[in-house]
PDB file of C-alpha atoms in Angstrom:
ATOM      1  CA  MET A 260     197.766-133.022  80.366  1.00 53.00           C
ATOM      2  CA  GLY A 261     199.918-130.317  82.245  1.00 57.00           C
ATOM      3  CA  THR A 262     201.720-128.338  78.751  1.00 61.00           C
ATOM      4  CA  THR A 263     197.943-128.247  77.426  1.00 65.00           C
ATOM      5  CA  ILE A 264     197.303-126.179  80.369  1.00 67.00           C
ATOM      6  CA  THR A 265     199.785-124.151  80.785  1.00 69.00           C
ATOM      7  CA  SER A 266     199.597-123.061  76.822  1.00 68.00           C
ATOM      8  CA  PHE A 267     195.899-122.502  77.302  1.00 69.00           C
ATOM      9  CA  ARG A 268     197.456-119.614  80.149  1.00 73.00           C
ATOM     10  CA  ARG A 269     199.837-118.432  77.919  1.00 72.00           C
ATOM     11  CA  PHE A 270     197.638-117.720  75.018  1.00 70.00           C
ATOM     12  CA  ALA A 271     194.628-116.079  77.566  1.00 69.00           C
ATOM     13  CA  SER A 272     197.548-113.662  79.215  1.00 71.00           C
ATOM     14  CA  LEU A 273     198.782-113.063  75.551  1.00 65.00           C
ATOM     15  CA  LEU A 274     194.921-112.432  74.592  1.00 65.00           C
ATOM     16  CA  ALA A 275     194.426-109.920  77.763  1.00 67.00           C
ATOM     17  CA  MET A 276     197.670-107.768  77.067  1.00 67.00           C
ATOM     18  CA  LEU A 277     196.286-107.266  72.984  1.00 62.00           C
ATOM     19  CA  GLY A 278     193.221-106.535  74.705  1.00 64.00           C
ATOM     20  CA  LEU A 279     194.415-104.258  77.269  1.00 59.00           C
ATOM     21  CA  GLY A 280     197.364-102.544  74.480  1.00 61.00           C
ATOM     22  CA  LEU A 281     194.496-101.939  71.613  1.00 59.00           C
ATOM     23  CA  ALA A 282     192.098-100.548  74.509  1.00 61.00           C
ATOM     24  CA  LEU A 283     194.902 -97.622  75.102  1.00 59.00           C
ATOM     25  CA  ALA A 284     196.150 -97.375  72.004  1.00 57.00           C
ATOM     26  CA  PRO A 285     196.548 -93.751  70.775  1.00 57.00           C
ATOM     27  CA  THR A 286     194.246 -92.519  67.880  1.00 53.00           C
ATOM     28  CA  VAL A 287     196.369 -92.432  64.607  1.00 55.00           C
ATOM     29  CA  GLN A 288     196.336 -89.029  63.054  1.00 63.00           C
ATOM     30  CA  ALA A 289     197.156 -88.708  59.658  1.00 68.00           C
ATOM     31  CA  GLN A 290     198.651 -85.748  57.491  1.00 80.00           C
ATOM     32  CA  VAL A 291     197.737 -85.739  53.942  1.00 82.00           C
ATOM     33  CA  TYR A 292     199.689 -83.594  51.519  1.00 82.00           C
ATOM     34  CA  LYS A 293     198.536 -82.947  47.630  1.00 84.00           C
ATOM     35  CA  CYS A 294     201.047 -82.236  45.241  1.00 84.00           C
ATOM     36  CA  VAL A 295     201.445 -80.985  41.825  1.00 81.00           C
ATOM     37  CA  ASP A 296     204.248 -81.381  39.952  1.00 80.00           C
ATOM     38  CA  ASP A 297     206.445 -79.326  37.422  1.00 81.00           C
ATOM     39  CA  GLN A 298     204.424 -81.297  34.523  1.00 81.00           C
ATOM     40  CA  GLY A 299     201.066 -80.468  35.923  1.00 80.00           C
ATOM     41  CA  ARG A 300     200.463 -84.554  38.190  1.00 82.00           C
ATOM     42  CA  VAL A 301     199.353 -84.530  41.267  1.00 81.00           C
ATOM     43  CA  GLU A 302     200.526 -87.145  44.022  1.00 82.00           C
ATOM     44  CA  PHE A 303     198.858 -87.533  46.917  1.00 79.00           C
ATOM     45  CA  THR A 304     201.807 -87.938  49.943  1.00 82.00           C
ATOM     46  CA  ASP A 305     202.481 -88.269  54.072  1.00 81.00           C
ATOM     47  CA  GLN A 306     205.704 -85.993  53.350  1.00 81.00           C
ATOM     48  CA  ASN A 307     205.533 -82.455  52.844  1.00 80.00           C
ATOM     49  CA  ARG A 308     207.406 -81.688  49.859  1.00 79.00           C
ATOM     50  CA  ARG A 309     208.349 -78.838  47.774  1.00 75.00           C
ATOM     51  CA  GLY A 310     204.484 -77.832  45.960  1.00 75.00           C
ATOM     52  CA  CYS A 311     203.120 -79.775  48.388  1.00 83.00           C
ATOM     53  CA  LYS A 312     199.618 -78.264  50.397  1.00 84.00           C
ATOM     54  CA  GLN A 313     197.782 -79.611  53.048  1.00 83.00           C
ATOM     55  CA  LEU A 314     194.807 -81.264  53.125  1.00 78.00           C
ATOM     56  CA  GLU A 315     192.738 -81.389  56.204  1.00 74.00           C
ATOM     57  CA  SER A 316     193.341 -84.159  58.552  1.00 62.00           C
ATOM     58  CA  PHE A 317     191.962 -87.000  59.241  1.00 56.00           C
ATOM     59  CA  THR A 318     191.546 -89.631  61.281  1.00 56.00           C
ATOM     60  CA  PRO A 319     190.906 -93.169  60.777  1.00 55.00           C
ATOM     61  CA  SER A 320     188.040 -95.529  62.318  1.00 53.00           C
ATOM     62  CA  ILE A 321     187.990 -98.574  62.808  1.00 57.00           C
ATOM     63  CA  SER A 322     185.208 -98.930  65.387  1.00 56.00           C
ATOM     64  CA  SER A 323     182.436 -96.884  64.134  1.00 58.00           C
ATOM     65  CA  PRO A 324     180.935 -97.856  60.688  1.00 60.00           C
ATOM     66  CA  PRO A 325     179.540 -95.155  58.334  1.00 62.00           C
ATOM     67  CA  PRO A 326     176.718 -93.783  59.062  1.00 65.00           C
ATOM     68  CA  VAL A 327     173.355 -94.973  57.340  1.00 63.00           C
ATOM     69  CA  ARG A 328     171.888 -93.164  54.633  1.00 64.00           C
ATOM     70  CA  ALA A 329     168.663 -93.096  54.341  1.00 61.00           C
ATOM     71  CA  SER A 330     167.182 -94.287  51.857  1.00 61.00           C
ATOM     72  CA  ALA A 331     163.941 -93.705  49.612  1.00 61.00           C
ATOM     73  CA  PRO A 332     160.771 -94.603  50.913  1.00 63.00           C
ATOM     74  CA  ILE A 333     159.345 -97.556  50.263  1.00 62.00           C
ATOM     75  CA  PRO A 334     155.554 -98.044  48.175  1.00 61.00           C
ATOM     76  CA  ALA A 335     153.100 -98.998  50.468  1.00 59.00           C
ATOM     77  CA  VAL A 336     151.693-102.395  49.351  1.00 58.00           C
ATOM     78  CA  ARG A 337     147.508-103.267  49.453  1.00 59.00           C
ATOM     79  CA  PRO A 338     146.371-105.900  50.213  1.00 57.00           C
ATOM     80  CA  PRO A 339     144.532-108.165  47.557  1.00 57.00           C
ATOM     81  CA  ASN A 340     140.996-108.019  48.268  1.00 59.00           C
ATOM     82  CA  PRO A 341     138.817-110.392  49.374  1.00 58.00           C
ATOM     83  CA  GLY A 342     137.547-111.858  46.378  1.00 59.00           C
ATOM     84  CA  SER A 343     140.165-111.241  44.404  1.00 57.00           C
ATOM     85  CA  THR A 344     141.705-114.707  43.497  1.00 59.00           C
ATOM     86  CA  GLY A 345     144.894-113.228  41.277  1.00 57.00           C
ATOM     87  CA  PRO A 346     148.057-111.661  43.580  1.00 60.00           C
ATOM     88  CA  ALA A 347     147.999-107.670  44.207  1.00 61.00           C
ATOM     89  CA  ALA A 348     148.167-105.425  40.928  1.00 67.00           C
ATOM     90  CA  ALA A 349     151.306-104.072  41.550  1.00 74.00           C
ATOM     91  CA  THR A 350     151.686 -99.911  41.906  1.00 80.00           C
ATOM     92  CA  THR A 351     153.932 -98.432  39.533  1.00 77.00           C
ATOM     93  CA  PRO A 352     155.806 -95.145  41.238  1.00 82.00           C
ATOM     94  CA  THR A 353     155.152 -91.871  40.607  1.00 82.00           C
ATOM     95  CA  SER A 354     158.735 -91.095  39.610  1.00 83.00           C
ATOM     96  CA  PHE A 355     158.389 -93.885  37.575  1.00 84.00           C
ATOM     97  CA  PRO A 356     159.583 -92.407  33.680  1.00 84.00           C
ATOM     98  CA  ARG A 357     156.293 -93.029  32.131  1.00 85.00           C
ATOM     99  CA  VAL A 358     156.093 -94.037  27.947  1.00 84.00           C
ATOM    100  CA  ASP A 359     152.384 -93.842  25.499  1.00 89.00           C
ATOM    101  CA  THR A 360     151.250 -96.569  24.007  1.00 89.00           C
ATOM    102  CA  ALA A 361     152.355 -96.089  21.245  1.00 91.00           C
ATOM    103  CA  GLN A 362     155.878 -95.819  21.986  1.00 90.00           C
ATOM    104  CA  GLN A 363     155.570 -99.248  24.222  1.00 89.00           C
ATOM    105  CA  ARG A 364     153.963-100.839  20.935  1.00 90.00           C
ATOM    106  CA  ALA A 365     156.766-100.393  18.988  1.00 91.00           C
ATOM    107  CA  ARG A 366     159.590-101.465  21.447  1.00 90.00           C
ATOM    108  CA  ASP A 367     157.306-104.719  21.723  1.00 91.00           C
ATOM    109  CA  ASP A 368     157.294-105.382  18.003  1.00 92.00           C
ATOM    110  CA  ASP A 369     161.339-104.950  17.961  1.00 92.00           C
ATOM    111  CA  ARG A 370     162.001-107.016  20.710  1.00 92.00           C
ATOM    112  CA  ARG A 371     159.393-109.226  19.358  1.00 92.00           C
ATOM    113  CA  GLU A 372     161.317-108.694  16.031  1.00 94.00           C
ATOM    114  CA  ILE A 373     164.921-109.822  17.265  1.00 94.00           C
ATOM    115  CA  LEU A 374     163.519-112.429  19.228  1.00 93.00           C
ATOM    116  CA  ASN A 375     162.057-114.044  16.421  1.00 94.00           C
ATOM    117  CA  ASP A 376     165.348-113.597  14.105  1.00 94.00           C
ATOM    118  CA  GLU A 377     167.321-115.021  17.112  1.00 94.00           C
ATOM    119  CA  LEU A 378     164.309-118.194  16.949  1.00 94.00           C
ATOM    120  CA  ARG A 379     164.850-118.678  13.511  1.00 96.00           C
ATOM    121  CA  LEU A 380     169.168-118.617  13.941  1.00 95.00           C
ATOM    122  CA  GLU A 381     168.845-120.958  16.767  1.00 94.00           C
ATOM    123  CA  GLU A 382     165.876-123.385  14.657  1.00 95.00           C
ATOM    124  CA  LYS A 383     168.441-123.540  11.528  1.00 96.00           C
ATOM    125  CA  LYS A 384     171.440-124.145  14.148  1.00 94.00           C
ATOM    126  CA  LEU A 385     169.318-127.193  16.106  1.00 94.00           C
ATOM    127  CA  ALA A 386     168.528-128.660  12.282  1.00 94.00           C
ATOM    128  CA  ASP A 387     172.003-128.802  11.383  1.00 93.00           C
ATOM    129  CA  LEU A 388     173.603-130.314  14.555  1.00 92.00           C
ATOM    130  CA  ARG A 389     170.069-132.730  14.106  1.00 92.00           C
ATOM    131  CA  ARG A 390     171.928-133.738  10.045  1.00 91.00           C
ATOM    132  CA  ASP A 391     175.382-133.812  11.690  1.00 90.00           C
ATOM    133  CA  PHE A 392     174.547-136.087  15.015  1.00 89.00           C
ATOM    134  CA  ASN A 393     172.763-138.793  11.918  1.00 86.00           C
ATOM    135  CA  GLY A 394     170.708-139.989  15.114  1.00 84.00           C
ATOM    136  CA  GLY A 395     173.003-140.706  16.982  1.00 83.00           C
ATOM    137  CA  GLU A 396     176.207-142.233  14.855  1.00 84.00           C
ATOM    138  CA  PRO A 397     177.448-139.146  13.264  1.00 85.00           C
ATOM    139  CA  GLU A 398     180.317-139.645  10.364  1.00 84.00           C
ATOM    140  CA  ARG A 399     183.631-140.426  11.916  1.00 80.00           C
ATOM    141  CA  GLN A 400     186.243-137.295  11.509  1.00 80.00           C
ATOM    142  CA  GLY A 401     189.875-138.567  10.210  1.00 78.00           C
ATOM    143  CA  ASN A 402     191.124-137.177  13.277  1.00 77.00           C
ATOM    144  CA  GLU A 403     189.117-140.064  15.328  1.00 73.00           C
ATOM    145  CA  ARG A 404     190.676-143.279  15.205  1.00 79.00           C
ATOM    146  CA  ASN A 405     190.781-143.788  18.889  1.00 83.00           C
ATOM    147  CA  TYR A 406     186.695-144.706  19.775  1.00 85.00           C
ATOM    148  CA  ALA A 407     186.932-143.169  22.640  1.00 86.00           C
ATOM    149  CA  LYS A 408     187.605-139.286  20.783  1.00 85.00           C
ATOM    150  CA  TYR A 409     184.640-140.003  18.507  1.00 86.00           C
ATOM    151  CA  GLN A 410     182.511-140.947  21.817  1.00 87.00           C
ATOM    152  CA  GLU A 411     183.368-137.836  23.290  1.00 88.00           C
ATOM    153  CA  ARG A 412     182.120-135.799  19.876  1.00 87.00           C
ATOM    154  CA  VAL A 413     179.106-137.659  20.264  1.00 90.00           C
ATOM    155  CA  ALA A 414     178.568-136.371  23.873  1.00 92.00           C
ATOM    156  CA  SER A 415     179.080-132.777  22.936  1.00 92.00           C
ATOM    157  CA  MET A 416     177.334-132.885  20.367  1.00 91.00           C
ATOM    158  CA  ARG A 417     174.454-134.488  22.399  1.00 93.00           C
ATOM    159  CA  GLU A 418     174.461-131.759  24.728  1.00 94.00           C
ATOM    160  CA  GLU A 419     174.366-129.606  21.985  1.00 94.00           C
ATOM    161  CA  ILE A 420     171.802-130.112  21.038  1.00 94.00           C
ATOM    162  CA  GLY A 421     170.400-130.227  24.408  1.00 95.00           C
ATOM    163  CA  ARG A 422     171.167-126.359  24.962  1.00 95.00           C
ATOM    164  CA  THR A 423     169.546-125.486  21.776  1.00 95.00           C
ATOM    165  CA  GLU A 424     166.810-127.019  22.092  1.00 95.00           C
ATOM    166  CA  THR A 425     166.439-125.317  25.512  1.00 95.00           C
ATOM    167  CA  ASN A 426     167.397-121.930  24.278  1.00 94.00           C
ATOM    168  CA  ILE A 427     164.644-122.300  21.656  1.00 95.00           C
ATOM    169  CA  ALA A 428     161.825-123.448  24.473  1.00 95.00           C
ATOM    170  CA  SER A 429     163.019-120.144  26.223  1.00 94.00           C
ATOM    171  CA  LEU A 430     162.829-117.541  23.055  1.00 93.00           C
ATOM    172  CA  ARG A 431     159.029-119.201  22.689  1.00 94.00           C
ATOM    173  CA  ARG A 432     158.191-118.784  26.311  1.00 94.00           C
ATOM    174  CA  GLU A 433     159.893-115.387  25.827  1.00 92.00           C
ATOM    175  CA  ILE A 434     157.758-114.139  22.521  1.00 92.00           C
ATOM    176  CA  ALA A 435     154.582-115.478  24.009  1.00 92.00           C
ATOM    177  CA  ASN A 436     155.482-113.050  27.006  1.00 91.00           C
ATOM    178  CA  ILE A 437     155.304-109.801  25.386  1.00 86.00           C
ATOM    179  CA  ARG A 438     152.258-108.140  24.881  1.00 74.00           C
TER     180      ARG A 438
END
């Protein structure tokens, strides 16, 4: 127990000396030079050499954080009407770019077409996977003499079918959300 107290005292005195040393340490000031060589390459260094120009000196600050920039004001949110049952309508900031109705409709049509193409590809992929899966008993391949390898491939096929079904459901949801 005596060594524990001694170790603690040593640690405490070391910590106190470290704190005192940091408090009394002079601030660090560095000179920075911008050097351009004959080929036009630029180098920044702390050593003054031929062809170097001193930049304004700076003092690194450890204790003070950078000033906080003021952000754009947050638009006020109106409380919902007492008689309404749904959420309050979101207000669009005045600086937000506006798109006319025809252009938005064209964008939505393009988006719907892209999503429908993706949906068709995923449905085709699912049909191929189910055909190969063969109701949970796909044909064994030549390199699957070991039954564990066969089971591993069947499990990965089952997982791939599940992922593809999830993708199809997500695409259908996304298509339904297009106005």
